[in-house]
Amino acid sequence: IHANENEQIDYKRAYNVFKNKEISPNFAANLKSGEALRALFLSIFKEIKRLKGDYLQDHDEEILHNLRVNLRKVRSLLKIFNGVFDEKVTLFFGENFKILANSTNKKRDLDIFLGFLSEQKHANELIYFVQKALNLEYENVKSYLSDEENYAFLKEWEIFLNEGEFYGSKLFDVSLSRLGSFKLRTLLVLAQKRLKSLDQDCPNESFHKIRIELKKVRYTYEFLSEIFYFDGLKKYEERLKDMQEIFGALQDYDVWLGILERLPVAAGKEKLESKIYKQIYKTREEILKKRLKFIKATRKISRNLKIYYI
């Protein structure tokens, strides 16, 4: 379960490989949690720099999406693995990654909504207004990502990655299998509790909080998946992706209503609002229908994780 705990891993050499080669890290169970996170963050940092440059050159929406995912992933994992690094350092970088990711939120929402509108009948007037807003937001994002001042903290982030052990806290030296399994199980237990509390009377905000928790589970699982060995993991990963997509759809519908509310009066607006409300109702019903099986599967995975840290 914990690999050979007496095995010595040349972390500095491994770190230099990740830094200089195009290779994704695959972690040993007995690696120090702090060292594993540094290697992972270095790999993601290289990807963030590449994606930023590619987007400013090509303006490809898929590139921007991947950039957003990587920014969120770093922020989430910093928060989830609190106690591995100095608290003030963790808060500083977490807040800066949040600001950077949030700078692209409006554009992403408008992009998704425009895709939905393009499939609707008699929506030309609404498409016109949304396209104008999207063009403006595109310029805002391009301007923000082009300004090196907004990325100044990444120079400090690189220093932190190179000297991460210096910023280590009480959990830095805990093995990845022990700390990772505990952190992942904590997230799963919280997700179970929140899913249990959902019912027809819950506001959409309650559903959205669970969506965020499921994202945290996904990021943590992806980080640790290679060190866990028990039946049902792959099947659970598929269930998790499915639930994430459903919760994500509900979030999008809510955002679309907010966008519509801010648009001028246009032909088909009321009809479209009604259609989105129906989709919200249908998606909430689907979540409530699937949640019990998902809770059961989550509980099973959660129990299996206990053996890794007891």
Coordinates of C-alpha atoms in Angstrom, one line a residue:
I1 CA 0.0 0.0 0.0
H2 CA 2.7 2.5 1.0
A3 CA 5.5 1.1 -1.3
N4 CA 9.0 0.7 0.2
E5 CA 9.2 3.4 2.8
N6 CA 12.9 3.0 3.1
E7 CA 13.5 3.7 -0.6
Q8 CA 15.3 6.9 -1.2
I9 CA 14.0 9.0 -4.1
D10 CA 16.3 11.5 -5.7
Y11 CA 13.7 14.3 -5.7
K12 CA 16.1 17.0 -7.1
R13 CA 17.0 14.9 -10.1
A14 CA 13.3 14.1 -10.7
Y15 CA 12.3 17.7 -10.4
N16 CA 14.9 18.7 -13.0
V17 CA 13.6 16.1 -15.4
F18 CA 10.1 17.5 -15.0
K19 CA 11.4 21.0 -15.5
N20 CA 13.5 20.3 -18.6
K21 CA 11.5 17.6 -20.4
E22 CA 8.0 17.2 -21.7
I23 CA 6.9 14.5 -19.3
S24 CA 4.0 14.1 -16.9
P25 CA 4.8 13.1 -13.3
N26 CA 3.7 9.7 -12.1
F27 CA 4.0 9.6 -8.3
A28 CA 5.3 6.9 -5.9
A29 CA 3.1 6.2 -2.9
N30 CA 5.9 6.9 -0.4
L31 CA 7.0 10.2 -1.9
K32 CA 6.7 13.2 0.4
S33 CA 3.4 15.0 -0.2
G34 CA 5.2 18.3 -0.5
E35 CA 7.6 17.0 -3.1
A36 CA 4.8 15.4 -5.1
L37 CA 2.8 18.7 -5.1
R38 CA 5.9 20.7 -6.2
A39 CA 6.4 18.3 -9.1
L40 CA 2.8 18.4 -10.1
F41 CA 2.6 22.2 -9.8
L42 CA 5.7 22.5 -11.9
S43 CA 4.2 20.4 -14.6
I44 CA 1.0 22.5 -14.6
F45 CA 3.0 25.7 -14.5
K46 CA 4.7 24.8 -17.7
E47 CA 1.3 24.0 -19.2
I48 CA -0.1 27.4 -18.1
K49 CA 2.7 29.3 -19.7
R50 CA 2.3 27.4 -22.9
L51 CA -1.5 27.8 -23.1
K52 CA -1.3 31.5 -22.3
G53 CA 1.1 32.1 -25.2
D54 CA -0.9 29.8 -27.6
Y55 CA -4.2 31.6 -26.8
L56 CA -2.8 35.1 -27.4
Q57 CA -1.5 33.8 -30.7
D58 CA -4.4 31.6 -31.9
H59 CA -7.4 32.8 -29.8
D60 CA -8.7 29.2 -29.8
E61 CA -11.5 28.7 -27.3
E62 CA -10.4 25.2 -26.4
I63 CA -7.0 26.5 -25.4
L64 CA -8.6 29.1 -23.2
H65 CA -10.8 26.3 -21.6
N66 CA -7.7 24.3 -20.9
L67 CA -5.9 27.3 -19.4
R68 CA -8.9 27.9 -17.1
V69 CA -8.9 24.2 -16.0
N70 CA -5.2 24.3 -15.1
L71 CA -5.6 27.6 -13.1
R72 CA -8.5 26.2 -11.1
K73 CA -6.6 22.9 -10.5
V74 CA -3.6 24.6 -8.9
R75 CA -5.9 26.8 -6.7
S76 CA -8.0 23.8 -5.6
L77 CA -5.1 21.6 -4.8
L78 CA -3.4 24.3 -2.8
K79 CA -6.5 24.7 -0.7
I80 CA -7.2 20.9 -0.4
F81 CA -3.7 20.2 0.7
N82 CA -3.6 22.9 3.3
G83 CA -0.9 22.2 5.9
V84 CA 1.7 21.0 3.4
F85 CA 3.0 24.5 2.7
D86 CA 3.2 27.7 4.8
E87 CA -0.4 29.0 5.3
K88 CA 0.4 32.6 4.2
V89 CA 2.2 31.4 1.1
T90 CA -0.8 29.1 0.2
L91 CA -3.3 31.9 0.7
F92 CA -1.3 34.4 -1.4
F93 CA -0.9 32.1 -4.4
G94 CA -4.4 30.7 -4.1
E95 CA -5.9 34.2 -4.3
N96 CA -3.8 35.2 -7.2
F97 CA -4.6 32.1 -9.2
K98 CA -8.3 32.8 -8.4
I99 CA -8.1 36.3 -9.8
L100 CA -6.4 35.1 -12.9
A101 CA -8.9 32.4 -13.6
N102 CA -11.9 34.7 -12.9
S103 CA -10.7 37.2 -15.5
T104 CA -12.0 34.8 -18.1
N105 CA -15.3 33.8 -16.5
K106 CA -17.6 36.2 -18.4
K107 CA -16.1 35.3 -21.8
R108 CA -16.5 31.6 -21.1
D109 CA -20.2 32.1 -20.0
L110 CA -21.0 34.1 -23.1
D111 CA -19.3 31.6 -25.4
I112 CA -21.4 28.7 -24.1
F113 CA -24.6 30.8 -24.2
L114 CA -23.9 31.8 -27.8
G115 CA -23.5 28.2 -28.7
F116 CA -26.9 27.5 -27.2
L117 CA -28.6 30.4 -28.9
S118 CA -27.2 29.4 -32.3
E119 CA -29.3 26.2 -32.1
Q120 CA -32.5 28.1 -31.3
K121 CA -35.2 29.3 -33.7
H122 CA -36.0 33.1 -34.0
A123 CA -33.0 34.1 -31.8
N124 CA -31.2 36.3 -34.3
E125 CA -31.8 39.5 -32.3
L126 CA -30.5 37.9 -29.1
I127 CA -27.5 36.5 -30.9
Y128 CA -26.7 40.0 -32.1
F129 CA -26.6 41.4 -28.6
V130 CA -24.7 38.5 -27.1
Q131 CA -22.1 38.6 -29.9
K132 CA -21.5 42.3 -29.3
A133 CA -21.0 41.6 -25.5
L134 CA -18.7 38.6 -26.4
N135 CA -16.6 40.8 -28.7
L136 CA -16.1 43.3 -26.0
E137 CA -15.2 40.6 -23.4
Y138 CA -12.8 39.0 -25.9
E139 CA -10.9 42.3 -26.0
N140 CA -10.9 42.5 -22.2
V141 CA -9.5 39.0 -21.8
K142 CA -6.9 39.6 -24.5
S143 CA -5.9 42.8 -22.8
Y144 CA -5.7 41.1 -19.4
L145 CA -3.7 38.2 -20.5
S146 CA -1.3 40.4 -22.5
D147 CA -0.5 42.5 -19.4
E148 CA 2.5 41.0 -17.7
E149 CA 1.6 42.8 -14.5
N150 CA -1.3 40.4 -14.1
Y151 CA 1.2 37.5 -14.2
A152 CA 3.9 39.0 -12.0
F153 CA 3.1 36.6 -9.2
L154 CA 4.0 33.7 -11.4
K155 CA 7.7 34.7 -11.1
E156 CA 7.3 34.3 -7.3
W157 CA 5.5 31.0 -8.0
E158 CA 8.5 29.7 -9.9
I159 CA 10.8 30.6 -7.1
F160 CA 8.4 28.8 -4.7
L161 CA 8.5 25.7 -6.8
N162 CA 12.3 25.7 -6.9
E163 CA 12.6 26.2 -3.2
G164 CA 9.3 24.6 -2.0
E165 CA 10.9 22.7 0.9
F166 CA 11.9 26.0 2.4
Y167 CA 8.2 26.9 2.6
G168 CA 7.1 23.5 3.9
S169 CA 4.7 23.2 6.8
K170 CA 3.8 20.3 9.2
L171 CA 2.4 18.0 6.5
F172 CA 5.2 18.4 3.9
D173 CA 7.0 15.2 4.8
V174 CA 3.9 13.0 5.2
S175 CA 3.8 10.2 2.5
L176 CA 1.5 10.9 -0.4
S177 CA -0.5 7.7 0.0
R178 CA -1.3 8.5 3.6
L179 CA -2.1 12.2 3.3
G180 CA -3.6 11.9 -0.2
S181 CA -6.0 9.1 0.8
F182 CA -7.1 11.1 3.9
K183 CA -7.7 14.3 1.9
L184 CA -9.6 12.5 -0.8
R185 CA -11.7 10.6 1.7
T186 CA -12.5 13.9 3.5
L187 CA -13.8 15.4 0.2
L188 CA -15.9 12.3 -0.5
V189 CA -17.5 12.3 2.9
L190 CA -18.4 16.0 2.5
A191 CA -19.9 15.3 -1.0
Q192 CA -22.0 12.5 0.5
K193 CA -23.4 14.7 3.2
R194 CA -24.3 17.5 0.8
L195 CA -25.8 15.1 -1.7
K196 CA -28.0 13.5 1.0
S197 CA -29.3 16.9 2.0
L198 CA -30.5 17.7 -1.5
D199 CA -34.3 17.7 -2.2
Q200 CA -36.9 19.4 -4.3
D201 CA -37.0 22.4 -2.1
C202 CA -33.3 23.2 -2.2
P203 CA -32.3 26.4 -4.1
N204 CA -30.0 26.0 -7.1
E205 CA -27.2 27.5 -5.0
S206 CA -27.1 24.2 -2.9
F207 CA -26.7 22.3 -6.1
H208 CA -23.9 24.6 -7.2
K209 CA -21.9 24.1 -4.0
I210 CA -21.9 20.3 -4.6
R211 CA -20.7 21.0 -8.2
I212 CA -17.6 22.7 -6.7
E213 CA -17.0 19.9 -4.3
L214 CA -17.2 17.3 -7.1
K215 CA -14.6 19.3 -9.0
K216 CA -12.3 19.2 -6.0
V217 CA -12.8 15.4 -5.8
R218 CA -12.0 15.1 -9.5
Y219 CA -8.8 17.1 -9.3
T220 CA -7.6 15.2 -6.3
Y221 CA -8.4 11.9 -7.7
E222 CA -6.6 12.7 -11.0
F223 CA -3.5 13.6 -8.9
L224 CA -3.5 10.4 -6.8
S225 CA -5.1 7.8 -9.1
E226 CA -1.9 5.9 -9.8
I227 CA -1.2 5.1 -6.2
F228 CA -4.6 3.5 -5.3
Y229 CA -5.3 -0.2 -6.1
F230 CA -8.8 -1.5 -5.5
D231 CA -11.8 -2.6 -7.5
G232 CA -14.3 0.0 -8.7
L233 CA -12.1 3.0 -9.2
K234 CA -12.4 3.2 -12.9
K235 CA -16.2 2.8 -12.8
Y236 CA -16.4 5.4 -10.1
E237 CA -14.3 7.8 -12.2
E238 CA -16.9 7.5 -15.0
R239 CA -19.8 8.1 -12.5
L240 CA -18.0 11.2 -11.2
K241 CA -17.5 12.6 -14.7
D242 CA -21.2 12.0 -15.5
M243 CA -22.4 13.7 -12.3
Q244 CA -20.0 16.7 -12.9
E245 CA -21.5 17.2 -16.4
I246 CA -25.1 17.2 -15.0
F247 CA -24.2 19.7 -12.2
G248 CA -22.3 21.8 -14.7
A249 CA -25.3 21.9 -17.1
L250 CA -27.5 23.2 -14.2
Q251 CA -24.9 25.9 -13.4
D252 CA -24.9 27.0 -17.1
Y253 CA -28.7 27.3 -17.2
D254 CA -28.6 29.5 -14.1
V255 CA -25.9 31.7 -15.7
W256 CA -27.9 32.0 -18.9
L257 CA -30.9 33.3 -17.1
G258 CA -28.7 36.0 -15.6
I259 CA -27.4 36.9 -19.0
L260 CA -30.9 37.1 -20.5
E261 CA -32.0 39.3 -17.7
R262 CA -29.3 41.8 -18.6
L263 CA -30.1 41.8 -22.3
P264 CA -32.4 44.4 -23.9
V265 CA -36.0 43.3 -24.8
A266 CA -35.9 41.2 -27.9
A267 CA -38.0 38.8 -29.9
G268 CA -38.2 35.3 -28.4
K269 CA -36.6 36.4 -25.1
E270 CA -39.5 35.3 -22.8
K271 CA -40.0 32.0 -24.7
L272 CA -36.3 31.3 -24.3
E273 CA -36.4 32.0 -20.6
S274 CA -39.3 29.6 -20.2
K275 CA -37.3 26.9 -22.1
I276 CA -34.3 27.4 -19.8
Y277 CA -36.5 27.1 -16.7
K278 CA -37.8 23.8 -18.0
Q279 CA -34.2 22.6 -18.5
I280 CA -33.4 23.6 -15.0
Y281 CA -36.3 21.6 -13.6
K282 CA -35.4 18.6 -15.7
T283 CA -31.7 18.7 -14.7
R284 CA -32.6 19.0 -11.0
E285 CA -34.8 16.0 -11.3
E286 CA -32.0 14.0 -13.1
I287 CA -29.6 14.9 -10.3
L288 CA -32.0 13.8 -7.5
K289 CA -32.8 10.6 -9.4
K290 CA -29.1 9.7 -9.8
R291 CA -27.8 10.9 -6.4
L292 CA -28.6 7.8 -4.3
K293 CA -26.6 5.4 -6.5
F294 CA -23.8 7.9 -6.7
I295 CA -23.8 8.3 -2.9
K296 CA -23.6 4.5 -2.6
A297 CA -20.7 4.3 -5.0
T298 CA -19.0 7.2 -3.2
R299 CA -19.4 5.5 0.2
K300 CA -17.7 2.3 -1.2
I301 CA -14.7 4.2 -2.5
S302 CA -14.5 6.2 0.7
R303 CA -14.3 3.0 2.8
N304 CA -11.6 1.5 0.6
L305 CA -9.4 4.6 1.0
K306 CA -9.3 4.2 4.8
I307 CA -6.7 1.4 4.6
Y308 CA -4.2 3.8 3.1
Y309 CA -4.0 6.1 6.2
I310 CA -5.1 4.0 9.2

